[in-house]
């Protein structure tokens, strides 16, 4: 797999090329790092992951995408977005932006529409609930031994300050990350570190995420994944013995 | 200003549209995709009288053209004893398909066609593809130029045969000025000196000096001097004596050449091959500001090729700073076997630069 999943300095690196037949678009750098780590772990090498610079950046990103060298050779395009308060509104917004630019679009989150390129849309965390990428990740951590500590921390905060943080799922995830070693990793970097070693190694290693959980695609068989990708991206959080975040 | 250019059956272009065009047009794309051929096509269409004349001074000797400048030949004689030489200009070397180059300007336009004929005592006969013309003694290539400048003008026809090269009757002229800045051969300081003197003679030195100051703020004035031998341009940067421009660095010399060509092609077009050559990346934005300013001031249109991401980014930033965003980026790309132009406007180039997306 090429190496688009890094925090390159844009002034010193070469411009981003469409170097794979499939393209997965996330809102920001966290999605790029996390999806990249996941794909690396799954051994899927024909998917490029990019960010569109936030939900408001999607229209301009799509306009530029259609002009890029290699766009004509793109076979599949997947767009992910946080549901925020309304998953249906988020889906309709992404769908409209795609349709306005001549893309065929699926009728619901998690589906693929045949076309050139094929297009899939996935609203996080599950296509129906309000929330975001971090909600998806949190469900992976909910049975951790120290989850009651995190709960207690936020109960204490609410008692002391009188109101919870605006984005509770992000706040909870960052507290969880702060409990890891090292304590200052962002989500995407943590995912990348964990993905550097495979699940077998992790299950017996002393890596920080070892023995936690797995974030994976709903199709466990790699050939099926390759066949469907993108993007029936029902990203599921499955409990397991090893973290493969 | 040319706002649209169309090519049919010329070199690598089968059916090509180049639009919309702006004051400054930056052309990029991979190797061997037709960037130089596009400049050649523009040259032939805009300045046929120059392109189809010989540097050797005689238009009635062997056929000779200057458009081969782009391929590294200052002058090349092409007697029509070998169709292959002229066949290079035809798409896929299929001589039965006529070449057509058409430009549209706000105030008119022109159309150049090239097609093959057989000379006959009863009149020229169109060549059909089933004639084995390679050995024919009577083969004729007609280059016809039709111009519209407010009114339809009589077409001009160049006749190119084995026996010679016959330009149209009467005075032959280009409809708008055209200047070239190519890298395939070294540009002589004498050329810059000649063009600078022409501007200086009519009191336009300040136009050049003010633009060069963007790179060298100490520059006070320019002057032509022969104190070191041949006439050269010297600059006064306040260090006691004037310094030859050639000693001020390649960037200054390159910018001087650019500005002189743009200024001298007032109302016309400048074609620049690999515009970033000789320029350090740290001055590219300033150079583009200078180029944009000179082009606007002289009402000159620019078509420049580049392979450089830094050059493209610098151009975008410079034109954003200028306030007037009269820049377009065009990438030539082979799509389903044919070359097409993918054109970026301000918004799409802004997104691409901001997100560091490949555009070349």
Coordinates of C-alpha atoms in Angstrom, one line a residue:
Chain A
X1 CA 0.0 0.0 0.0
X2 CA 1.3 3.5 -0.7
X3 CA 1.7 5.8 2.2
X4 CA -1.0 8.4 2.2
X5 CA -1.9 7.8 5.8
X6 CA 0.6 10.1 7.4
X7 CA 0.7 13.6 8.7
X8 CA 3.0 14.9 5.9
X9 CA 4.1 18.5 5.7
X10 CA 2.4 19.6 2.5
X11 CA 5.1 22.0 1.7
X12 CA 7.8 19.3 1.6
X13 CA 5.9 16.3 0.3
X14 CA 4.9 15.5 -3.2
X15 CA 1.2 16.3 -4.1
X16 CA -1.3 13.6 -3.4
X17 CA -1.9 11.3 -6.4
X18 CA -4.8 9.1 -7.1
X19 CA -2.6 6.0 -7.2
X20 CA -5.2 3.4 -6.4
X21 CA -8.3 2.3 -8.3
X22 CA -10.5 2.9 -5.2
X23 CA -10.9 6.0 -3.0
X24 CA -12.3 6.3 0.5
X25 CA -13.0 9.9 1.7
X26 CA -13.2 10.8 5.3
X27 CA -14.0 14.2 6.9
X28 CA -10.5 14.8 8.4
X29 CA -7.1 13.5 9.2
X30 CA -8.4 11.2 12.0
X31 CA -10.4 9.2 9.4
X32 CA -7.4 9.1 7.1
X33 CA -5.2 7.6 9.8
X34 CA -7.8 5.3 11.3
X35 CA -9.2 3.9 8.0
X36 CA -5.7 3.6 6.7
X37 CA -4.6 1.6 9.7
X38 CA -7.7 -0.6 9.3
X39 CA -7.0 -1.3 5.6
X40 CA -3.4 -2.0 6.3
X41 CA -4.4 -4.5 8.9
X42 CA -6.9 -6.1 6.6
X43 CA -4.2 -6.3 3.9
X44 CA -6.3 -4.3 1.5
X45 CA -3.9 -2.4 -0.8
X46 CA -6.0 -1.0 -3.6
X47 CA -7.8 1.7 -1.6
X48 CA -6.6 5.2 -1.2
X49 CA -7.9 7.2 1.8
X50 CA -8.1 11.0 1.8
X51 CA -9.9 13.7 3.7
X52 CA -12.1 16.4 2.3
X53 CA -11.4 18.9 5.0
X54 CA -14.6 18.6 7.0
X55 CA -18.2 18.3 5.9
X56 CA -18.2 21.8 4.5
X57 CA -15.2 21.0 2.4
X58 CA -16.8 18.1 0.5
X59 CA -18.3 20.1 -2.4
X60 CA -15.0 21.8 -3.3
X61 CA -13.1 18.6 -2.8
X62 CA -15.4 16.8 -5.2
X63 CA -15.1 19.6 -7.8
X64 CA -11.3 19.2 -7.6
X65 CA -11.4 15.4 -7.5
X66 CA -13.1 15.3 -10.9
X67 CA -10.2 17.2 -12.5
X68 CA -7.4 15.2 -10.9
X69 CA -5.1 13.0 -13.0
X70 CA -6.3 9.4 -12.7
X71 CA -9.9 10.3 -11.9
X72 CA -11.1 8.6 -15.1
X73 CA -9.5 5.3 -13.9
X74 CA -11.2 5.4 -10.5
X75 CA -13.4 2.3 -10.2
X76 CA -14.9 2.9 -6.7
X77 CA -15.5 5.9 -4.5
X78 CA -16.6 5.8 -0.9
X79 CA -17.7 8.8 1.2
X80 CA -18.0 8.7 4.9
X81 CA -19.4 11.4 7.2
X82 CA -20.4 11.9 10.8
X83 CA -24.1 11.8 11.4
X84 CA -23.9 14.5 14.0
X85 CA -27.5 15.2 15.1
X86 CA -29.3 13.6 12.1
X87 CA -28.0 10.7 10.2
X88 CA -30.6 11.0 7.4
X89 CA -29.8 14.7 6.9
X90 CA -26.1 13.9 6.7
X91 CA -26.7 11.2 4.2
X92 CA -29.0 13.4 2.1
X93 CA -26.4 16.2 2.1
X94 CA -23.5 13.9 0.9
X95 CA -25.8 12.3 -1.7
X96 CA -26.9 15.7 -3.0
X97 CA -23.3 16.9 -3.3
X98 CA -22.4 13.7 -5.3
X99 CA -25.5 13.9 -7.5
X100 CA -24.9 17.6 -8.3
X101 CA -21.5 16.5 -9.8
X102 CA -22.9 13.7 -11.9
X103 CA -22.1 10.8 -9.6
X104 CA -24.6 7.9 -9.3
X105 CA -25.5 7.5 -5.6
X106 CA -26.9 4.7 -3.4
X107 CA -30.3 5.1 -1.8
X108 CA -29.2 4.6 1.8
X109 CA -26.1 4.6 4.0
X110 CA -24.0 1.5 3.7
X111 CA -25.1 0.7 0.1
X112 CA -23.2 0.8 -3.1
X113 CA -24.5 2.1 -6.5
X114 CA -23.1 0.7 -9.7
X115 CA -21.6 3.3 -12.0
X116 CA -18.3 4.8 -13.1
X117 CA -17.1 5.0 -10.5
X118 CA -19.2 2.9 -8.2
X119 CA -20.3 5.0 -5.2
X120 CA -20.9 4.1 -1.6
X121 CA -21.9 6.4 1.3
X122 CA -21.4 5.5 5.0
X123 CA -22.8 7.7 7.7
X124 CA -21.0 7.1 11.0
X125 CA -21.5 5.7 13.5
X126 CA -24.0 3.2 12.1
X127 CA -26.0 4.9 9.3
X128 CA -29.0 5.6 11.5
X129 CA -28.0 6.9 15.0
X130 CA -26.8 10.4 15.8
X131 CA -23.1 10.6 16.5
X132 CA -19.7 10.4 14.9
X133 CA -16.6 8.3 14.3
X134 CA -15.7 8.6 18.0
X135 CA -19.0 7.0 19.0
X136 CA -18.1 4.0 16.9
X137 CA -14.7 3.7 18.6
X138 CA -16.1 4.1 22.1
X139 CA -18.4 1.1 21.7
X140 CA -15.2 -0.9 21.3
X141 CA -13.9 0.3 24.6
X142 CA -17.0 0.1 26.7
X143 CA -16.2 -3.1 28.6
X144 CA -12.6 -2.0 29.5
X145 CA -11.8 -2.5 33.1
X146 CA -11.2 1.2 33.6
X147 CA -14.4 2.4 31.9
X148 CA -16.0 3.0 35.3
X149 CA -13.1 5.3 36.0
X150 CA -13.9 7.3 32.9
X151 CA -17.6 7.4 33.8
X152 CA -16.7 8.6 37.3
X153 CA -14.5 11.3 35.8
X154 CA -17.3 12.8 33.8
X155 CA -19.8 12.4 36.6
X156 CA -17.4 14.4 38.8
X157 CA -17.0 17.0 36.1
X158 CA -20.7 17.4 35.7
X159 CA -21.1 17.7 39.5
X160 CA -18.3 20.3 39.7
X161 CA -18.9 22.3 36.5
X162 CA -22.6 21.8 36.1
X163 CA -22.6 20.8 32.5
X164 CA -21.0 18.1 30.3
X165 CA -18.6 18.8 27.4
X166 CA -20.3 19.7 24.1
X167 CA -18.9 16.7 22.3
X168 CA -19.1 14.0 24.9
X169 CA -18.0 11.1 22.7
X170 CA -14.9 13.0 21.7
X171 CA -14.2 13.9 25.3
X172 CA -14.7 10.3 26.5
X173 CA -12.4 8.9 23.8
X174 CA -9.6 11.4 24.6
X175 CA -9.8 10.4 28.3
X176 CA -9.6 6.7 27.2
X177 CA -6.6 7.6 25.0
X178 CA -5.0 9.5 27.9
X179 CA -5.2 6.3 29.9
X180 CA -2.9 4.5 27.3
X181 CA 0.8 4.6 27.2
X182 CA 2.0 7.0 25.8
X183 CA -0.9 9.1 27.0
X184 CA -0.8 11.8 24.3
X185 CA -1.7 9.9 21.2
X186 CA -4.5 11.1 18.9
X187 CA -7.0 8.4 17.8
X188 CA -5.5 8.0 14.3
X189 CA -2.0 7.7 15.6
X190 CA -3.0 5.2 18.2
X191 CA -4.7 3.1 15.5
X192 CA -1.6 3.3 13.3
X193 CA 0.7 2.2 16.1
X194 CA -1.6 -0.7 16.9
X195 CA -1.8 -1.8 13.3
X196 CA 1.9 -2.0 12.9
X197 CA 1.9 -5.3 14.5
X198 CA -0.7 -8.0 13.5
X199 CA -3.4 -9.4 15.7
X200 CA -1.4 -12.5 16.6
X201 CA 1.5 -10.4 17.8
X202 CA -0.7 -8.0 19.7
X203 CA -2.6 -10.7 21.5
X204 CA 0.6 -11.7 23.3
X205 CA 2.6 -8.5 23.2
X206 CA 2.8 -5.6 25.6
X207 CA 1.7 -3.0 23.0
X208 CA -0.7 -0.5 24.6
X209 CA -3.8 -1.7 22.8
X210 CA -3.1 -5.3 23.3
X211 CA -6.0 -7.3 24.5
X212 CA -8.6 -4.7 23.8
X213 CA -10.8 -4.9 20.8
X214 CA -11.1 -4.9 17.1
X215 CA -12.6 -2.4 14.8
X216 CA -13.3 -4.2 11.5
X217 CA -15.5 -4.4 8.6
X218 CA -18.7 -6.5 8.9
X219 CA -17.5 -9.0 6.4
X220 CA -14.9 -11.1 8.2
X221 CA -13.6 -12.8 5.1
X222 CA -11.0 -10.9 3.3
X223 CA -12.0 -12.1 -0.2
X224 CA -15.5 -10.9 0.4
X225 CA -14.2 -7.6 1.7
X226 CA -12.1 -7.1 -1.4
X227 CA -15.1 -7.9 -3.5
X228 CA -17.4 -5.6 -1.8
X229 CA -15.1 -2.8 -1.0
X230 CA -16.0 0.0 -1.4
X231 CA -18.1 0.4 0.3
X232 CA -20.5 -1.6 2.3
X233 CA -18.6 0.0 5.1
X234 CA -20.6 -1.2 8.0
X235 CA -17.8 -0.6 10.3
X236 CA -18.5 -2.8 13.3
X237 CA -16.9 -2.8 16.6
X238 CA -16.4 -6.3 17.6
X239 CA -15.2 -7.5 20.9
X240 CA -12.2 -9.7 20.7
X241 CA -9.0 -10.7 22.4
X242 CA -6.7 -8.5 20.4
X243 CA -6.9 -4.9 19.4
X244 CA -6.6 -4.3 15.7
X245 CA -7.7 -0.8 15.8
Chain B
X1 CA -7.4 38.0 -26.4
X2 CA -7.9 34.5 -27.6
X3 CA -10.8 32.9 -25.7
X4 CA -11.0 29.6 -27.6
X5 CA -8.7 27.4 -29.7
X6 CA -9.6 24.3 -31.6
X7 CA -7.3 21.8 -33.3
X8 CA -8.1 19.0 -35.7
X9 CA -5.7 16.3 -37.0
X10 CA -2.5 18.2 -36.0
X11 CA 0.3 16.0 -34.5
X12 CA -1.1 14.2 -31.5
X13 CA -4.4 16.1 -31.5
X14 CA -7.3 14.5 -33.3
X15 CA -10.1 16.7 -32.2
X16 CA -9.1 19.1 -29.4
X17 CA -10.8 22.1 -27.8
X18 CA -8.8 24.5 -25.6
X19 CA -11.2 26.7 -23.7
X20 CA -12.0 28.8 -21.8
X21 CA -8.7 30.7 -22.0
X22 CA -7.5 33.5 -19.8
X23 CA -4.9 36.3 -19.9
X24 CA -2.4 33.8 -18.5
X25 CA -2.7 30.1 -19.4
X26 CA -0.4 27.6 -17.6
X27 CA -0.2 24.3 -19.5
X28 CA 0.9 21.1 -17.7
X29 CA 0.7 17.4 -18.3
X30 CA 3.0 14.4 -18.5
X31 CA 5.8 14.0 -21.0
X32 CA 4.8 13.4 -24.6
X33 CA 1.2 14.4 -24.1
X34 CA 1.3 17.3 -26.6
X35 CA 2.3 20.5 -24.6
X36 CA 4.9 21.5 -27.2
X37 CA 2.7 20.5 -30.1
X38 CA 0.0 22.8 -28.6
X39 CA 2.4 25.7 -28.6
X40 CA 3.3 24.9 -32.2
X41 CA -0.3 24.9 -33.2
X42 CA -0.9 28.3 -31.5
X43 CA 2.2 29.6 -33.3
X44 CA 1.1 28.4 -36.7
X45 CA -2.4 29.8 -36.2
X46 CA -1.5 33.2 -34.6
X47 CA 1.6 34.0 -36.7
X48 CA 1.5 32.0 -39.9
X49 CA 3.5 34.6 -41.8
X50 CA 6.4 34.2 -39.4
X51 CA 6.0 30.5 -38.8
X52 CA 6.0 29.6 -42.5
X53 CA 8.8 31.8 -43.5
X54 CA 12.5 31.0 -43.5
X55 CA 15.2 32.4 -41.4
X56 CA 17.5 32.1 -44.4
X57 CA 15.9 35.2 -45.9
X58 CA 14.4 33.6 -49.0
X59 CA 10.8 32.5 -49.2
X60 CA 11.0 31.2 -52.7
X61 CA 13.8 28.7 -52.2
X62 CA 13.2 25.3 -50.6
X63 CA 10.2 25.1 -48.3
X64 CA 11.3 26.1 -44.8
X65 CA 9.5 26.9 -41.6
X66 CA 10.3 28.3 -38.3
X67 CA 7.7 26.4 -36.4
X68 CA 10.4 23.8 -35.9
X69 CA 12.0 26.1 -33.3
X70 CA 10.0 24.2 -30.8
X71 CA 11.8 21.0 -31.7
X72 CA 15.2 22.6 -31.3
X73 CA 15.8 23.6 -34.9
X74 CA 16.4 27.3 -35.5
X75 CA 15.6 26.8 -39.2
X76 CA 15.0 23.7 -41.2
X77 CA 14.5 23.4 -44.9
X78 CA 11.8 21.1 -46.0
X79 CA 11.6 20.6 -49.7
X80 CA 8.6 18.5 -50.4
X81 CA 10.6 15.6 -51.8
X82 CA 9.8 13.5 -48.8
X83 CA 6.2 13.6 -47.6
X84 CA 7.3 12.1 -44.3
X85 CA 8.8 15.3 -43.2
X86 CA 5.6 17.3 -43.6
X87 CA 3.6 14.2 -42.6
X88 CA 4.8 14.7 -39.0
X89 CA 2.3 17.6 -38.8
X90 CA -0.7 15.4 -39.6
X91 CA -2.4 13.3 -36.9
X92 CA -1.3 9.7 -37.1
X93 CA 0.5 10.7 -40.3
X94 CA -2.7 10.2 -42.1
X95 CA -2.3 12.8 -44.9
X96 CA -5.9 12.4 -46.1
X97 CA -7.2 14.1 -43.0
X98 CA -6.9 17.9 -43.2
X99 CA -5.3 19.9 -40.4
X100 CA -7.4 22.6 -39.0
X101 CA -6.3 25.2 -36.4
X102 CA -8.9 27.8 -35.4
X103 CA -8.7 30.6 -32.8
X104 CA -11.5 32.8 -31.6
X105 CA -10.8 36.3 -30.2
X106 CA -13.1 38.9 -28.8
X107 CA -12.4 41.0 -31.9
X108 CA -12.2 38.2 -34.5
X109 CA -10.3 35.1 -35.1
X110 CA -8.4 33.0 -37.7
X111 CA -8.5 29.6 -39.2
X112 CA -5.5 27.7 -40.7
X113 CA -6.0 24.6 -42.7
X114 CA -3.4 22.3 -44.3
X115 CA -4.3 19.8 -47.0
X116 CA -2.7 17.8 -49.8
X117 CA -3.3 18.3 -53.6
X118 CA -1.9 17.2 -56.9
X119 CA -0.8 20.0 -59.2
X120 CA -2.4 19.6 -62.6
X121 CA -2.3 21.8 -65.7
X122 CA -6.1 22.0 -65.5
X123 CA -6.1 22.9 -61.9
X124 CA -5.3 21.5 -58.5
X125 CA -6.8 18.1 -57.7
X126 CA -7.6 17.1 -54.1
X127 CA -5.4 14.2 -53.0
X128 CA -7.3 11.1 -52.1
X129 CA -5.9 8.5 -49.8
X130 CA -5.7 5.7 -52.4
X131 CA -3.0 7.5 -54.4
X132 CA 0.6 6.5 -53.7
X133 CA 1.7 10.1 -53.4
X134 CA 5.2 9.5 -51.9
X135 CA 6.8 9.4 -55.3
X136 CA 4.6 11.9 -57.1
X137 CA 6.4 14.8 -58.7
X138 CA 3.3 17.0 -58.5
X139 CA 2.4 16.8 -54.9
X140 CA 1.3 20.1 -53.3
X141 CA 0.7 21.1 -49.7
X142 CA -1.6 24.0 -49.3
X143 CA -1.7 26.0 -46.1
X144 CA -4.6 28.4 -46.1
X145 CA -5.3 31.1 -43.6
X146 CA -8.6 32.8 -43.2
X147 CA -8.9 35.8 -40.9
X148 CA -11.9 37.6 -39.5
X149 CA -11.1 41.0 -38.1
X150 CA -14.4 42.8 -38.1
X151 CA -14.7 41.8 -41.7
X152 CA -13.9 38.7 -43.7
X153 CA -10.5 39.0 -45.4
X154 CA -9.4 37.2 -48.5
X155 CA -7.8 33.9 -47.5
X156 CA -4.0 33.7 -47.8
X157 CA -2.5 30.5 -49.3
X158 CA 1.0 29.1 -49.0
X159 CA 1.8 26.5 -51.7
X160 CA 4.6 24.1 -50.8
X161 CA 5.9 21.8 -53.6
X162 CA 9.0 19.9 -54.5
X163 CA 10.2 22.9 -56.4
X164 CA 9.8 25.4 -53.7
X165 CA 7.8 27.4 -51.2
X166 CA 5.4 30.0 -52.6
X167 CA 3.9 32.5 -50.1
X168 CA 0.7 34.3 -50.8
X169 CA 0.8 37.2 -53.3
X170 CA 1.2 40.6 -51.7
X171 CA 2.3 41.6 -48.2
X172 CA 2.0 38.8 -45.7
X173 CA 1.5 39.6 -42.1
X174 CA 0.6 38.1 -38.8
X175 CA -2.8 39.4 -37.4
X176 CA -1.4 39.9 -33.9
X177 CA 2.1 40.1 -32.5
X178 CA 3.6 36.9 -31.2
X179 CA 6.8 36.3 -29.3
X180 CA 8.5 33.1 -28.2
X181 CA 10.6 32.2 -25.2
X182 CA 12.0 28.7 -25.7
X183 CA 14.5 26.6 -23.9
X184 CA 15.6 24.4 -26.7
X185 CA 18.4 26.8 -27.6
X186 CA 20.3 29.4 -25.6
X187 CA 18.9 32.8 -25.7
X188 CA 21.5 35.4 -26.6
X189 CA 22.0 38.5 -24.5
X190 CA 21.9 40.4 -27.9
X191 CA 18.3 39.5 -28.3
X192 CA 17.3 41.0 -24.9
X193 CA 19.5 44.1 -25.7
X194 CA 17.7 44.6 -29.0
X195 CA 14.2 44.4 -27.5
X196 CA 15.1 46.5 -24.5
X197 CA 16.5 49.2 -26.8
X198 CA 13.3 49.2 -28.7
X199 CA 11.3 49.9 -25.5
X200 CA 13.9 52.4 -24.1
X201 CA 13.7 54.4 -27.4
X202 CA 10.0 55.1 -26.8
X203 CA 10.4 55.9 -23.1
X204 CA 9.1 52.6 -21.7
X205 CA 12.1 51.6 -19.6
X206 CA 10.2 52.2 -16.4
X207 CA 7.8 49.4 -17.2
X208 CA 10.6 46.9 -17.2
X209 CA 12.5 48.4 -14.3
X210 CA 9.5 48.5 -12.0
X211 CA 8.8 44.8 -12.6
X212 CA 12.5 43.7 -12.1
X213 CA 12.4 45.6 -8.8
X214 CA 10.1 42.9 -7.5
X215 CA 13.1 40.6 -7.4
X216 CA 15.9 43.2 -7.0
X217 CA 14.5 46.1 -5.0
X218 CA 17.9 48.0 -5.3
X219 CA 17.5 48.4 -9.1
X220 CA 17.3 52.0 -10.1
X221 CA 17.7 51.9 -13.9
X222 CA 18.9 49.9 -16.9
X223 CA 21.2 51.0 -19.7
X224 CA 22.8 49.6 -22.8
X225 CA 26.5 49.8 -22.8
X226 CA 29.4 48.5 -25.0
X227 CA 32.1 49.2 -22.4
X228 CA 32.8 45.4 -22.0
X229 CA 32.6 44.6 -25.7
X230 CA 29.3 43.8 -27.4
X231 CA 26.2 45.8 -26.4
X232 CA 24.7 44.5 -23.2
X233 CA 22.1 45.6 -20.7
X234 CA 23.5 46.9 -17.4
X235 CA 21.7 47.6 -14.2
X236 CA 22.3 50.4 -11.6
X237 CA 21.8 48.9 -8.1
X238 CA 23.5 51.8 -6.3
X239 CA 26.9 50.1 -5.8
X240 CA 29.0 52.7 -7.6
X241 CA 29.0 51.3 -11.1
X242 CA 26.5 49.5 -13.3
X243 CA 26.5 45.8 -13.4
X244 CA 25.9 43.6 -16.4
X245 CA 22.5 41.9 -16.1
X246 CA 24.2 38.6 -16.8
X247 CA 26.0 39.0 -13.5
X248 CA 22.9 39.5 -11.5
X249 CA 21.9 35.9 -11.6
X250 CA 19.9 33.6 -13.9
X251 CA 16.6 34.6 -12.3
X252 CA 17.0 38.2 -13.1
X253 CA 18.1 37.4 -16.7
X254 CA 15.1 35.1 -17.1
X255 CA 12.7 37.6 -15.7
X256 CA 14.1 40.3 -17.9
X257 CA 13.6 38.1 -21.0
X258 CA 10.1 37.3 -19.9
X259 CA 9.1 40.9 -19.3
X260 CA 10.7 42.1 -22.5
X261 CA 8.8 39.6 -24.6
X262 CA 5.6 40.3 -22.8
X263 CA 6.0 44.1 -23.2
X264 CA 7.0 43.8 -26.9
X265 CA 4.1 41.5 -27.8
X266 CA 1.6 44.2 -26.7
X267 CA -1.8 43.3 -27.9
X268 CA -0.6 39.8 -28.9
X269 CA 0.6 36.5 -27.5
X270 CA 3.8 35.2 -25.8
X271 CA 4.5 31.4 -25.9
X272 CA 6.9 30.3 -23.1
X273 CA 8.3 26.8 -22.9
X274 CA 9.0 25.6 -19.3
X275 CA 8.5 29.0 -17.7
X276 CA 10.1 27.9 -14.4
X277 CA 13.5 27.2 -15.9
X278 CA 16.3 29.2 -14.2
X279 CA 14.1 30.5 -11.4
X280 CA 14.6 29.6 -7.8
X281 CA 11.3 28.4 -6.1
X282 CA 11.6 31.3 -3.5
X283 CA 11.1 33.9 -6.2
X284 CA 8.4 32.2 -8.2
X285 CA 5.5 34.0 -6.6
X286 CA 7.2 37.4 -7.2
X287 CA 7.9 36.4 -10.8
X288 CA 4.3 35.4 -11.4
X289 CA 3.2 38.7 -9.9
X290 CA 5.5 40.5 -12.3
X291 CA 4.4 38.4 -15.3
X292 CA 0.7 39.0 -14.5
X293 CA 1.3 42.8 -14.1
X294 CA 3.3 43.0 -17.3
X295 CA 0.7 41.0 -19.2
X296 CA -2.1 43.2 -18.0
X297 CA -0.2 46.4 -18.7
X298 CA 0.7 45.4 -22.2
X299 CA -2.6 43.6 -23.0
X300 CA -0.6 40.5 -23.8
X301 CA -1.8 36.9 -23.5
X302 CA 0.5 34.2 -22.2
X303 CA 0.6 30.5 -22.9
X304 CA 3.3 28.8 -20.8
X305 CA 4.2 25.2 -20.1
X306 CA 5.5 23.8 -16.8
X307 CA 6.2 20.5 -15.1
X308 CA 6.7 22.2 -11.7
X309 CA 4.2 21.9 -8.8
X310 CA 6.0 24.8 -7.1
X311 CA 5.5 26.9 -10.2
X312 CA 1.8 26.2 -10.4
X313 CA 1.3 26.9 -6.7
X314 CA 3.3 30.1 -6.9
X315 CA 1.2 31.3 -9.9
X316 CA -2.0 30.6 -8.0
X317 CA -0.8 32.5 -5.0
X318 CA 0.5 35.4 -7.0
X319 CA -2.8 35.8 -8.9
X320 CA -4.8 35.6 -5.7
X321 CA -2.6 38.5 -4.4
X322 CA -3.0 40.4 -7.6
X323 CA -6.7 40.9 -6.9
X324 CA -7.5 40.1 -10.6
X325 CA -7.5 36.3 -11.0
X326 CA -6.9 36.1 -14.8
X327 CA -5.1 32.7 -14.6
X328 CA -6.2 29.2 -15.8
X329 CA -4.3 26.0 -15.4
X330 CA -4.8 23.4 -18.2
X331 CA -3.6 19.9 -18.0
X332 CA -3.3 17.9 -21.2
X333 CA -4.4 14.3 -20.6
X334 CA -4.9 11.3 -22.8
X335 CA -8.4 10.1 -22.3
X336 CA -9.6 7.1 -24.3
X337 CA -6.8 7.6 -26.8
X338 CA -7.5 11.3 -27.4
X339 CA -5.8 14.3 -25.8
X340 CA -8.1 16.5 -23.9
X341 CA -7.5 19.6 -21.8
X342 CA -8.7 19.5 -18.2
X343 CA -9.0 23.1 -17.0
X344 CA -8.8 24.5 -13.5
X345 CA -10.5 27.7 -12.5
X346 CA -9.7 29.7 -9.4
X347 CA -11.9 27.7 -7.1
X348 CA -10.7 24.2 -8.2
X349 CA -7.1 25.3 -8.2
X350 CA -7.5 26.8 -4.8
X351 CA -8.9 23.6 -3.4
X352 CA -6.1 21.6 -5.1
X353 CA -3.3 23.8 -3.8
X354 CA -4.9 24.0 -0.3
X355 CA -5.3 20.2 -0.1
X356 CA -2.0 19.5 -1.9
X357 CA -3.7 17.5 -4.6
X358 CA -1.8 16.6 -7.7
X359 CA -2.8 18.6 -10.8
X360 CA 0.0 17.9 -13.2

